Amino acid sequence: EKERREMRDELGIIAEGTEVPPPIDSFAAMKLPRALVRRLDEDGIVKPTPIQMQGLPVILSGRDMIGVAFTGSGKTLSFLLPLLMACASAEMKAPLTRGTGPVGLVLCPSRELARQTYEVLIKFSNALTMPSNAAGAGGETPFRNLVHMLCMGGVDAKPQMDQLRVEPVHGMIATPGRLKDYLNRRRITLSRCTYLCLDEADRMILDNESGGFEEDIRHVLSFFEGRRQTVMFSATMPTKIKDFAKSALIEPIMVNVGRAGA
Ligand code: ADP
Ligand code: MG
Protein backbone atom coordinates (compact mmCIF):
# COMPACT_ATOMS: atom_id res chain seq x y z
CA GLU A 1 0.00 0.00 0.00
CA LYS A 2 2.83 2.35 0.87
CA GLU A 3 4.56 1.45 -2.40
CA ARG A 4 1.41 2.27 -4.37
CA ARG A 5 1.09 5.60 -2.66
CA GLU A 6 4.69 6.48 -3.47
CA MET A 7 4.22 5.51 -7.10
CA ARG A 8 1.11 7.69 -7.36
CA ASP A 9 2.84 10.61 -5.66
CA GLU A 10 5.74 10.38 -8.06
CA LEU A 11 3.40 10.38 -11.07
CA GLY A 12 1.16 13.14 -9.73
CA ILE A 13 -1.81 10.78 -9.58
CA ILE A 14 -4.56 11.32 -7.03
CA ALA A 15 -6.95 8.38 -6.71
CA GLU A 16 -10.01 8.52 -4.47
CA GLY A 17 -12.49 5.78 -3.69
CA THR A 18 -12.69 2.33 -2.21
CA GLU A 19 -10.32 -0.50 -3.15
CA VAL A 20 -8.45 1.37 -5.87
CA PRO A 21 -6.38 -1.03 -8.00
CA PRO A 22 -2.66 -0.19 -8.11
CA PRO A 23 -1.24 1.79 -11.04
CA ILE A 24 0.57 -0.33 -13.66
CA ASP A 25 3.46 1.10 -15.62
CA SER A 26 3.39 -1.05 -18.77
CA PHE A 27 0.69 -2.00 -21.28
CA ALA A 28 1.95 -5.58 -21.38
CA ALA A 29 1.37 -5.95 -17.63
CA MET A 30 -2.28 -4.88 -18.01
CA LYS A 31 -3.26 -8.21 -19.59
CA LEU A 32 -4.01 -6.65 -22.94
CA PRO A 33 -3.70 -9.05 -25.89
CA ARG A 34 -0.19 -9.20 -27.25
CA ALA A 35 -1.27 -8.18 -30.76
CA LEU A 36 -2.78 -5.03 -29.32
CA VAL A 37 0.33 -4.16 -27.31
CA ARG A 38 2.40 -4.68 -30.48
CA ARG A 39 0.07 -2.40 -32.46
CA LEU A 40 0.37 0.32 -29.81
CA ASP A 41 4.13 -0.07 -29.94
CA GLU A 42 4.15 0.39 -33.72
CA ASP A 43 2.34 3.65 -33.17
CA GLY A 44 4.98 4.91 -30.76
CA ILE A 45 2.80 4.21 -27.76
CA VAL A 46 5.24 2.27 -25.62
CA LYS A 47 4.84 3.51 -22.07
CA PRO A 48 1.45 4.42 -20.59
CA THR A 49 0.86 8.01 -19.51
CA PRO A 50 -0.13 8.59 -15.85
CA ILE A 51 -3.89 8.64 -16.59
CA GLN A 52 -3.43 5.36 -18.48
CA MET A 53 -1.30 3.82 -15.70
CA GLN A 54 -4.04 4.39 -13.14
CA GLY A 55 -7.15 4.67 -15.33
CA LEU A 56 -6.69 1.44 -17.29
CA PRO A 57 -6.37 -0.85 -14.25
CA VAL A 58 -9.42 0.82 -12.70
CA ILE A 59 -11.59 0.51 -15.81
CA LEU A 60 -10.32 -2.97 -16.73
CA SER A 61 -11.24 -4.12 -13.21
CA GLY A 62 -14.84 -3.21 -14.03
CA ARG A 63 -15.19 -0.18 -11.77
CA ASP A 64 -16.96 3.04 -12.62
CA MET A 65 -14.51 5.92 -12.89
CA ILE A 66 -14.28 9.66 -13.18
CA GLY A 67 -11.06 10.71 -14.90
CA VAL A 68 -9.78 14.25 -14.65
CA ALA A 69 -6.66 14.96 -16.68
CA PHE A 70 -5.32 17.74 -18.88
CA THR A 71 -5.60 17.87 -22.67
CA GLY A 72 -3.14 15.63 -24.47
CA SER A 73 -2.63 13.32 -21.50
CA GLY A 74 -3.86 10.21 -23.30
CA LYS A 75 -7.44 9.92 -22.09
CA THR A 76 -8.73 8.46 -25.36
CA LEU A 77 -6.87 5.16 -25.05
CA SER A 78 -7.77 5.02 -21.36
CA PHE A 79 -11.39 4.43 -22.36
CA LEU A 80 -11.00 2.86 -25.81
CA LEU A 81 -8.77 -0.05 -24.81
CA PRO A 82 -11.27 -1.24 -22.15
CA LEU A 83 -14.07 -0.76 -24.71
CA LEU A 84 -12.21 -3.07 -27.09
CA MET A 85 -11.70 -5.63 -24.34
CA ALA A 86 -15.40 -5.50 -23.44
CA CYS A 87 -16.34 -6.03 -27.10
CA ALA A 88 -13.90 -8.91 -27.54
CA SER A 89 -15.02 -10.61 -24.35
CA ALA A 90 -18.74 -10.29 -25.22
CA GLU A 91 -18.06 -11.67 -28.68
CA MET A 92 -16.15 -14.64 -27.23
CA LYS A 93 -18.91 -15.43 -24.74
CA ALA A 94 -21.91 -15.11 -27.02
CA PRO A 95 -21.27 -13.82 -30.54
CA LEU A 96 -23.38 -10.85 -31.44
CA THR A 97 -25.91 -11.60 -34.14
CA ARG A 98 -27.13 -9.49 -37.02
CA GLY A 99 -28.75 -6.30 -35.85
CA THR A 100 -27.49 -6.43 -32.27
CA GLY A 101 -25.09 -4.27 -30.42
CA PRO A 102 -23.39 -2.13 -29.42
CA VAL A 103 -21.54 -3.62 -26.46
CA GLY A 104 -19.56 -0.44 -25.83
CA LEU A 105 -20.71 3.15 -26.34
CA VAL A 106 -18.78 6.42 -26.22
CA LEU A 107 -20.64 9.74 -26.18
CA CYS A 108 -18.80 12.82 -27.46
CA PRO A 109 -19.76 16.50 -27.36
CA SER A 110 -18.95 17.19 -31.03
CA ARG A 111 -18.91 15.49 -34.40
CA GLU A 112 -15.26 16.30 -34.84
CA LEU A 113 -14.31 14.60 -31.60
CA ALA A 114 -16.57 11.65 -32.40
CA ARG A 115 -14.88 11.16 -35.75
CA GLN A 116 -11.36 11.38 -34.27
CA THR A 117 -12.27 8.93 -31.53
CA TYR A 118 -13.78 6.53 -34.06
CA GLU A 119 -10.58 6.63 -36.11
CA VAL A 120 -8.44 5.74 -33.09
CA LEU A 121 -10.82 2.91 -32.26
CA ILE A 122 -10.64 1.46 -35.79
CA LYS A 123 -6.86 1.70 -35.85
CA PHE A 124 -6.36 -0.40 -32.74
CA SER A 125 -9.38 -2.64 -33.19
CA ASN A 126 -7.92 -4.07 -36.35
CA ALA A 127 -5.14 -5.60 -34.25
CA LEU A 128 -7.78 -7.88 -32.71
CA THR A 129 -9.37 -10.49 -34.91
CA MET A 130 -12.08 -12.69 -33.52
CA PRO A 131 -12.84 -16.33 -34.35
CA SER A 132 -15.75 -16.24 -36.76
CA ASN A 133 -19.06 -18.11 -36.40
CA ALA A 134 -18.72 -19.06 -40.02
CA ALA A 135 -15.35 -20.76 -39.56
CA GLY A 136 -14.79 -23.10 -42.44
CA ALA A 137 -18.20 -22.50 -43.97
CA GLY A 138 -18.46 -21.36 -47.56
CA GLY A 139 -14.83 -20.35 -47.80
CA GLU A 140 -15.24 -17.56 -45.28
CA THR A 141 -12.22 -16.63 -43.24
CA PRO A 142 -12.16 -18.18 -39.76
CA PHE A 143 -11.44 -14.80 -38.21
CA ARG A 144 -13.16 -11.47 -38.49
CA ASN A 145 -12.73 -7.98 -37.16
CA LEU A 146 -14.88 -6.36 -34.55
CA VAL A 147 -17.31 -3.91 -36.15
CA HIS A 148 -17.72 -0.34 -35.01
CA MET A 149 -20.07 2.45 -35.95
CA LEU A 150 -19.94 6.21 -35.93
CA CYS A 151 -23.36 7.62 -35.09
CA MET A 152 -23.70 11.36 -35.54
CA GLY A 153 -25.50 14.05 -37.45
CA GLY A 154 -24.19 15.59 -40.62
CA VAL A 155 -23.42 12.31 -42.33
CA ASP A 156 -25.67 10.26 -44.59
CA ALA A 157 -27.37 7.85 -42.20
CA LYS A 158 -28.41 5.26 -44.76
CA PRO A 159 -25.11 3.34 -45.00
CA GLN A 160 -24.98 3.21 -41.20
CA MET A 161 -28.50 1.90 -40.97
CA ASP A 162 -27.91 -0.64 -43.72
CA GLN A 163 -24.80 -1.79 -41.88
CA LEU A 164 -26.77 -2.16 -38.69
CA ARG A 165 -29.27 -4.46 -40.40
CA VAL A 166 -26.72 -6.88 -41.80
CA GLU A 167 -24.02 -7.12 -39.18
CA PRO A 168 -23.65 -6.73 -35.44
CA VAL A 169 -22.01 -3.61 -34.05
CA HIS A 170 -19.53 -3.95 -31.20
CA GLY A 171 -18.44 -0.40 -30.49
CA MET A 172 -20.37 2.77 -31.15
CA ILE A 173 -19.05 6.33 -31.04
CA ALA A 174 -21.92 8.79 -30.98
CA THR A 175 -23.09 12.29 -30.38
CA PRO A 176 -26.02 12.27 -27.92
CA GLY A 177 -28.59 13.97 -30.16
CA ARG A 178 -28.31 11.63 -33.12
CA LEU A 179 -28.15 8.55 -30.94
CA LYS A 180 -31.29 9.62 -29.10
CA ASP A 181 -33.09 9.88 -32.46
CA TYR A 182 -32.11 6.36 -33.45
CA LEU A 183 -33.05 4.96 -30.08
CA ASN A 184 -36.47 6.62 -30.21
CA ARG A 185 -37.05 5.23 -33.69
CA ARG A 186 -36.00 1.77 -32.46
CA ARG A 187 -33.19 1.64 -35.01
CA ILE A 188 -30.62 0.94 -32.31
CA THR A 189 -31.01 -0.85 -29.00
CA LEU A 190 -28.72 -0.74 -25.99
CA SER A 191 -29.94 -4.05 -24.60
CA ARG A 192 -26.48 -5.63 -24.89
CA CYS A 193 -24.53 -2.51 -24.01
CA THR A 194 -22.47 -2.96 -20.84
CA TYR A 195 -19.88 -0.21 -21.17
CA LEU A 196 -20.51 3.52 -21.46
CA CYS A 197 -17.98 6.33 -21.64
CA LEU A 198 -18.82 10.02 -21.51
CA ASP A 199 -15.85 11.86 -22.97
CA GLU A 200 -15.43 15.56 -22.24
CA ALA A 201 -18.44 15.33 -19.94
CA ASP A 202 -18.13 18.97 -18.86
CA ARG A 203 -18.37 20.12 -22.45
CA MET A 204 -21.31 17.82 -23.11
CA ILE A 205 -23.25 18.87 -20.06
CA LEU A 206 -22.33 22.51 -19.50
CA ASP A 207 -21.41 23.88 -22.90
CA ASN A 208 -24.24 25.73 -24.56
CA GLU A 209 -22.52 25.61 -27.89
CA SER A 210 -22.99 21.87 -28.05
CA GLY A 211 -26.59 22.46 -27.00
CA GLY A 212 -26.20 21.26 -23.41
CA PHE A 213 -26.68 17.57 -23.97
CA GLU A 214 -27.68 16.65 -20.43
CA GLU A 215 -31.29 15.81 -21.28
CA ASP A 216 -30.26 13.79 -24.32
CA ILE A 217 -27.70 11.88 -22.24
CA ARG A 218 -30.24 11.06 -19.56
CA HIS A 219 -32.61 9.89 -22.26
CA VAL A 220 -29.86 7.64 -23.68
CA LEU A 221 -29.17 6.26 -20.18
CA SER A 222 -32.81 5.19 -19.89
CA PHE A 223 -32.30 2.72 -22.76
CA PHE A 224 -29.70 0.63 -20.95
CA GLU A 225 -30.83 -2.72 -19.59
CA GLY A 226 -29.00 -4.69 -16.92
CA ARG A 227 -25.54 -4.01 -15.60
CA ARG A 228 -23.57 -1.11 -17.02
CA GLN A 229 -20.04 0.10 -16.35
CA THR A 230 -19.86 3.86 -16.67
CA VAL A 231 -16.74 5.97 -17.02
CA MET A 232 -16.61 9.69 -17.43
CA PHE A 233 -13.82 12.09 -18.39
CA SER A 234 -13.92 15.76 -17.64
CA ALA A 235 -11.41 18.61 -17.58
CA THR A 236 -13.23 20.28 -14.68
CA MET A 237 -15.47 19.09 -11.84
CA PRO A 238 -18.04 21.81 -11.06
CA THR A 239 -21.08 20.92 -8.94
CA LYS A 240 -23.25 20.18 -11.94
CA ILE A 241 -20.83 17.52 -13.19
CA LYS A 242 -20.42 16.05 -9.70
CA ASP A 243 -24.21 15.82 -9.36
CA PHE A 244 -24.48 14.17 -12.73
CA ALA A 245 -21.81 11.65 -11.77
CA LYS A 246 -23.62 10.87 -8.53
CA SER A 247 -26.77 10.01 -10.43
CA ALA A 248 -25.18 8.02 -13.27
CA LEU A 249 -22.16 6.24 -11.74
CA ILE A 250 -21.95 3.60 -9.01
CA GLU A 251 -19.21 3.88 -6.37
CA PRO A 252 -16.87 5.53 -8.84
CA ILE A 253 -13.14 5.84 -8.38
CA MET A 254 -11.97 9.37 -9.07
CA VAL A 255 -8.59 9.62 -10.79
CA ASN A 256 -7.03 13.04 -11.04
CA VAL A 257 -3.76 13.64 -12.83
CA GLY A 258 -1.56 16.72 -12.89
CA ARG A 259 -3.89 18.81 -10.77
CA ALA A 260 -6.24 19.27 -13.74
CA GLY A 261 -9.57 20.73 -12.67
CA ALA A 262 -8.14 21.59 -9.27
P1 ADP B 1 -6.59 13.73 -24.34
O1 ADP B 1 -6.22 13.41 -22.94
O2 ADP B 1 -6.58 15.20 -24.61
O3 ADP B 1 -7.88 13.09 -24.75
P2 ADP B 1 -5.44 12.04 -26.38
O4 ADP B 1 -5.96 10.76 -25.86
O5 ADP B 1 -6.14 12.60 -27.56
O6 ADP B 1 -5.42 13.13 -25.24
O7 ADP B 1 -3.88 11.85 -26.68
C1 ADP B 1 -3.09 12.89 -27.19
C2 ADP B 1 -1.99 12.33 -28.07
O8 ADP B 1 -1.09 11.54 -27.31
C3 ADP B 1 -2.48 11.43 -29.19
O9 ADP B 1 -1.82 11.79 -30.38
C4 ADP B 1 -2.10 10.04 -28.77
O10 ADP B 1 -1.82 9.20 -29.87
C5 ADP B 1 -0.86 10.29 -27.93
N1 ADP B 1 -0.66 9.27 -26.89
C6 ADP B 1 -1.62 8.73 -26.09
N2 ADP B 1 -1.09 7.88 -25.21
C7 ADP B 1 0.24 7.83 -25.44
C8 ADP B 1 1.34 7.11 -24.87
N3 ADP B 1 1.15 6.25 -23.85
N4 ADP B 1 2.57 7.33 -25.36
C9 ADP B 1 2.76 8.20 -26.38
N5 ADP B 1 1.77 8.91 -26.98
C10 ADP B 1 0.52 8.74 -26.52
MG1 MG C 1 -9.76 13.71 -25.33
Coordinates of C-alpha atoms and ligand atoms in Angstrom, one line a residue:
E1 CA 0.0 0.0 0.0
K2 CA 2.8 2.3 0.9
E3 CA 4.6 1.5 -2.4
R4 CA 1.4 2.3 -4.4
R5 CA 1.1 5.6 -2.7
E6 CA 4.7 6.5 -3.5
M7 CA 4.2 5.5 -7.1
R8 CA 1.1 7.7 -7.4
D9 CA 2.8 10.6 -5.7
E10 CA 5.7 10.4 -8.1
L11 CA 3.4 10.4 -11.1
G12 CA 1.2 13.1 -9.7
I13 CA -1.8 10.8 -9.6
I14 CA -4.6 11.3 -7.0
A15 CA -7.0 8.4 -6.7
E16 CA -10.0 8.5 -4.5
G17 CA -12.5 5.8 -3.7
T18 CA -12.7 2.3 -2.2
E19 CA -10.3 -0.5 -3.1
V20 CA -8.5 1.4 -5.9
P21 CA -6.4 -1.0 -8.0
P22 CA -2.7 -0.2 -8.1
P23 CA -1.2 1.8 -11.0
I24 CA 0.6 -0.3 -13.7
D25 CA 3.5 1.1 -15.6
S26 CA 3.4 -1.1 -18.8
F27 CA 0.7 -2.0 -21.3
A28 CA 2.0 -5.6 -21.4
A29 CA 1.4 -5.9 -17.6
M30 CA -2.3 -4.9 -18.0
K31 CA -3.3 -8.2 -19.6
L32 CA -4.0 -6.6 -22.9
P33 CA -3.7 -9.0 -25.9
R34 CA -0.2 -9.2 -27.3
A35 CA -1.3 -8.2 -30.8
L36 CA -2.8 -5.0 -29.3
V37 CA 0.3 -4.2 -27.3
R38 CA 2.4 -4.7 -30.5
R39 CA 0.1 -2.4 -32.5
L40 CA 0.4 0.3 -29.8
D41 CA 4.1 -0.1 -29.9
E42 CA 4.2 0.4 -33.7
D43 CA 2.3 3.7 -33.2
G44 CA 5.0 4.9 -30.8
I45 CA 2.8 4.2 -27.8
V46 CA 5.2 2.3 -25.6
K47 CA 4.8 3.5 -22.1
P48 CA 1.5 4.4 -20.6
T49 CA 0.9 8.0 -19.5
P50 CA -0.1 8.6 -15.8
I51 CA -3.9 8.6 -16.6
Q52 CA -3.4 5.4 -18.5
M53 CA -1.3 3.8 -15.7
Q54 CA -4.0 4.4 -13.1
G55 CA -7.1 4.7 -15.3
L56 CA -6.7 1.4 -17.3
P57 CA -6.4 -0.8 -14.2
V58 CA -9.4 0.8 -12.7
I59 CA -11.6 0.5 -15.8
L60 CA -10.3 -3.0 -16.7
S61 CA -11.2 -4.1 -13.2
G62 CA -14.8 -3.2 -14.0
R63 CA -15.2 -0.2 -11.8
D64 CA -17.0 3.0 -12.6
M65 CA -14.5 5.9 -12.9
I66 CA -14.3 9.7 -13.2
G67 CA -11.1 10.7 -14.9
V68 CA -9.8 14.2 -14.6
A69 CA -6.7 15.0 -16.7
F70 CA -5.3 17.7 -18.9
T71 CA -5.6 17.9 -22.7
G72 CA -3.1 15.6 -24.5
S73 CA -2.6 13.3 -21.5
G74 CA -3.9 10.2 -23.3
K75 CA -7.4 9.9 -22.1
T76 CA -8.7 8.5 -25.4
L77 CA -6.9 5.2 -25.1
S78 CA -7.8 5.0 -21.4
F79 CA -11.4 4.4 -22.4
L80 CA -11.0 2.9 -25.8
L81 CA -8.8 0.0 -24.8
P82 CA -11.3 -1.2 -22.2
L83 CA -14.1 -0.8 -24.7
L84 CA -12.2 -3.1 -27.1
M85 CA -11.7 -5.6 -24.3
A86 CA -15.4 -5.5 -23.4
C87 CA -16.3 -6.0 -27.1
A88 CA -13.9 -8.9 -27.5
S89 CA -15.0 -10.6 -24.3
A90 CA -18.7 -10.3 -25.2
E91 CA -18.1 -11.7 -28.7
M92 CA -16.1 -14.6 -27.2
K93 CA -18.9 -15.4 -24.7
A94 CA -21.9 -15.1 -27.0
P95 CA -21.3 -13.8 -30.5
L96 CA -23.4 -10.9 -31.4
T97 CA -25.9 -11.6 -34.1
R98 CA -27.1 -9.5 -37.0
G99 CA -28.7 -6.3 -35.9
T100 CA -27.5 -6.4 -32.3
G101 CA -25.1 -4.3 -30.4
P102 CA -23.4 -2.1 -29.4
V103 CA -21.5 -3.6 -26.5
G104 CA -19.6 -0.4 -25.8
L105 CA -20.7 3.1 -26.3
V106 CA -18.8 6.4 -26.2
L107 CA -20.6 9.7 -26.2
C108 CA -18.8 12.8 -27.5
P109 CA -19.8 16.5 -27.4
S110 CA -18.9 17.2 -31.0
R111 CA -18.9 15.5 -34.4
E112 CA -15.3 16.3 -34.8
L113 CA -14.3 14.6 -31.6
A114 CA -16.6 11.6 -32.4
R115 CA -14.9 11.2 -35.7
Q116 CA -11.4 11.4 -34.3
T117 CA -12.3 8.9 -31.5
Y118 CA -13.8 6.5 -34.1
E119 CA -10.6 6.6 -36.1
V120 CA -8.4 5.7 -33.1
L121 CA -10.8 2.9 -32.3
I122 CA -10.6 1.5 -35.8
K123 CA -6.9 1.7 -35.9
F124 CA -6.4 -0.4 -32.7
S125 CA -9.4 -2.6 -33.2
N126 CA -7.9 -4.1 -36.3
A127 CA -5.1 -5.6 -34.3
L128 CA -7.8 -7.9 -32.7
T129 CA -9.4 -10.5 -34.9
M130 CA -12.1 -12.7 -33.5
P131 CA -12.8 -16.3 -34.4
S132 CA -15.8 -16.2 -36.8
N133 CA -19.1 -18.1 -36.4
A134 CA -18.7 -19.1 -40.0
A135 CA -15.3 -20.8 -39.6
G136 CA -14.8 -23.1 -42.4
A137 CA -18.2 -22.5 -44.0
G138 CA -18.5 -21.4 -47.6
G139 CA -14.8 -20.3 -47.8
E140 CA -15.2 -17.6 -45.3
T141 CA -12.2 -16.6 -43.2
P142 CA -12.2 -18.2 -39.8
F143 CA -11.4 -14.8 -38.2
R144 CA -13.2 -11.5 -38.5
N145 CA -12.7 -8.0 -37.2
L146 CA -14.9 -6.4 -34.6
V147 CA -17.3 -3.9 -36.1
H148 CA -17.7 -0.3 -35.0
M149 CA -20.1 2.5 -35.9
L150 CA -19.9 6.2 -35.9
C151 CA -23.4 7.6 -35.1
M152 CA -23.7 11.4 -35.5
G153 CA -25.5 14.1 -37.4
G154 CA -24.2 15.6 -40.6
V155 CA -23.4 12.3 -42.3
D156 CA -25.7 10.3 -44.6
A157 CA -27.4 7.9 -42.2
K158 CA -28.4 5.3 -44.8
P159 CA -25.1 3.3 -45.0
Q160 CA -25.0 3.2 -41.2
M161 CA -28.5 1.9 -41.0
D162 CA -27.9 -0.6 -43.7
Q163 CA -24.8 -1.8 -41.9
L164 CA -26.8 -2.2 -38.7
R165 CA -29.3 -4.5 -40.4
V166 CA -26.7 -6.9 -41.8
E167 CA -24.0 -7.1 -39.2
P168 CA -23.6 -6.7 -35.4
V169 CA -22.0 -3.6 -34.0
H170 CA -19.5 -3.9 -31.2
G171 CA -18.4 -0.4 -30.5
M172 CA -20.4 2.8 -31.1
I173 CA -19.1 6.3 -31.0
A174 CA -21.9 8.8 -31.0
T175 CA -23.1 12.3 -30.4
P176 CA -26.0 12.3 -27.9
G177 CA -28.6 14.0 -30.2
R178 CA -28.3 11.6 -33.1
L179 CA -28.1 8.6 -30.9
K180 CA -31.3 9.6 -29.1
D181 CA -33.1 9.9 -32.5
Y182 CA -32.1 6.4 -33.5
L183 CA -33.1 5.0 -30.1
N184 CA -36.5 6.6 -30.2
R185 CA -37.0 5.2 -33.7
R186 CA -36.0 1.8 -32.5
R187 CA -33.2 1.6 -35.0
I188 CA -30.6 0.9 -32.3
T189 CA -31.0 -0.8 -29.0
L190 CA -28.7 -0.7 -26.0
S191 CA -29.9 -4.1 -24.6
R192 CA -26.5 -5.6 -24.9
C193 CA -24.5 -2.5 -24.0
T194 CA -22.5 -3.0 -20.8
Y195 CA -19.9 -0.2 -21.2
L196 CA -20.5 3.5 -21.5
C197 CA -18.0 6.3 -21.6
L198 CA -18.8 10.0 -21.5
D199 CA -15.8 11.9 -23.0
E200 CA -15.4 15.6 -22.2
A201 CA -18.4 15.3 -19.9
D202 CA -18.1 19.0 -18.9
R203 CA -18.4 20.1 -22.5
M204 CA -21.3 17.8 -23.1
I205 CA -23.3 18.9 -20.1
L206 CA -22.3 22.5 -19.5
D207 CA -21.4 23.9 -22.9
N208 CA -24.2 25.7 -24.6
E209 CA -22.5 25.6 -27.9
S210 CA -23.0 21.9 -28.0
G211 CA -26.6 22.5 -27.0
G212 CA -26.2 21.3 -23.4
F213 CA -26.7 17.6 -24.0
E214 CA -27.7 16.6 -20.4
E215 CA -31.3 15.8 -21.3
D216 CA -30.3 13.8 -24.3
I217 CA -27.7 11.9 -22.2
R218 CA -30.2 11.1 -19.6
H219 CA -32.6 9.9 -22.3
V220 CA -29.9 7.6 -23.7
L221 CA -29.2 6.3 -20.2
S222 CA -32.8 5.2 -19.9
F223 CA -32.3 2.7 -22.8
F224 CA -29.7 0.6 -20.9
E225 CA -30.8 -2.7 -19.6
G226 CA -29.0 -4.7 -16.9
R227 CA -25.5 -4.0 -15.6
R228 CA -23.6 -1.1 -17.0
Q229 CA -20.0 0.1 -16.3
T230 CA -19.9 3.9 -16.7
V231 CA -16.7 6.0 -17.0
M232 CA -16.6 9.7 -17.4
F233 CA -13.8 12.1 -18.4
S234 CA -13.9 15.8 -17.6
A235 CA -11.4 18.6 -17.6
T236 CA -13.2 20.3 -14.7
M237 CA -15.5 19.1 -11.8
P238 CA -18.0 21.8 -11.1
T239 CA -21.1 20.9 -8.9
K240 CA -23.3 20.2 -11.9
I241 CA -20.8 17.5 -13.2
K242 CA -20.4 16.1 -9.7
D243 CA -24.2 15.8 -9.4
F244 CA -24.5 14.2 -12.7
A245 CA -21.8 11.6 -11.8
K246 CA -23.6 10.9 -8.5
S247 CA -26.8 10.0 -10.4
A248 CA -25.2 8.0 -13.3
L249 CA -22.2 6.2 -11.7
I250 CA -21.9 3.6 -9.0
E251 CA -19.2 3.9 -6.4
P252 CA -16.9 5.5 -8.8
I253 CA -13.1 5.8 -8.4
M254 CA -12.0 9.4 -9.1
V255 CA -8.6 9.6 -10.8
N256 CA -7.0 13.0 -11.0
V257 CA -3.8 13.6 -12.8
G258 CA -1.6 16.7 -12.9
R259 CA -3.9 18.8 -10.8
A260 CA -6.2 19.3 -13.7
G261 CA -9.6 20.7 -12.7
A262 CA -8.1 21.6 -9.3
Ligands
ADP1 P1 -6.6 13.7 -24.3 O1 -6.2 13.4 -22.9 O2 -6.6 15.2 -24.6 O3 -7.9 13.1 -24.8 P2 -5.4 12.0 -26.4 O4 -6.0 10.8 -25.9 O5 -6.1 12.6 -27.6 O6 -5.4 13.1 -25.2 O7 -3.9 11.8 -26.7 C1 -3.1 12.9 -27.2 C2 -2.0 12.3 -28.1 O8 -1.1 11.5 -27.3 C3 -2.5 11.4 -29.2 O9 -1.8 11.8 -30.4 C4 -2.1 10.0 -28.8 O10 -1.8 9.2 -29.9 C5 -0.9 10.3 -27.9 N1 -0.7 9.3 -26.9 C6 -1.6 8.7 -26.1 N2 -1.1 7.9 -25.2 C7 0.2 7.8 -25.4 C8 1.3 7.1 -24.9 N3 1.2 6.3 -23.9 N4 2.6 7.3 -25.4 C9 2.8 8.2 -26.4 N5 1.8 8.9 -27.0 C10 0.5 8.7 -26.5
MG2 MG -9.8 13.7 -25.3

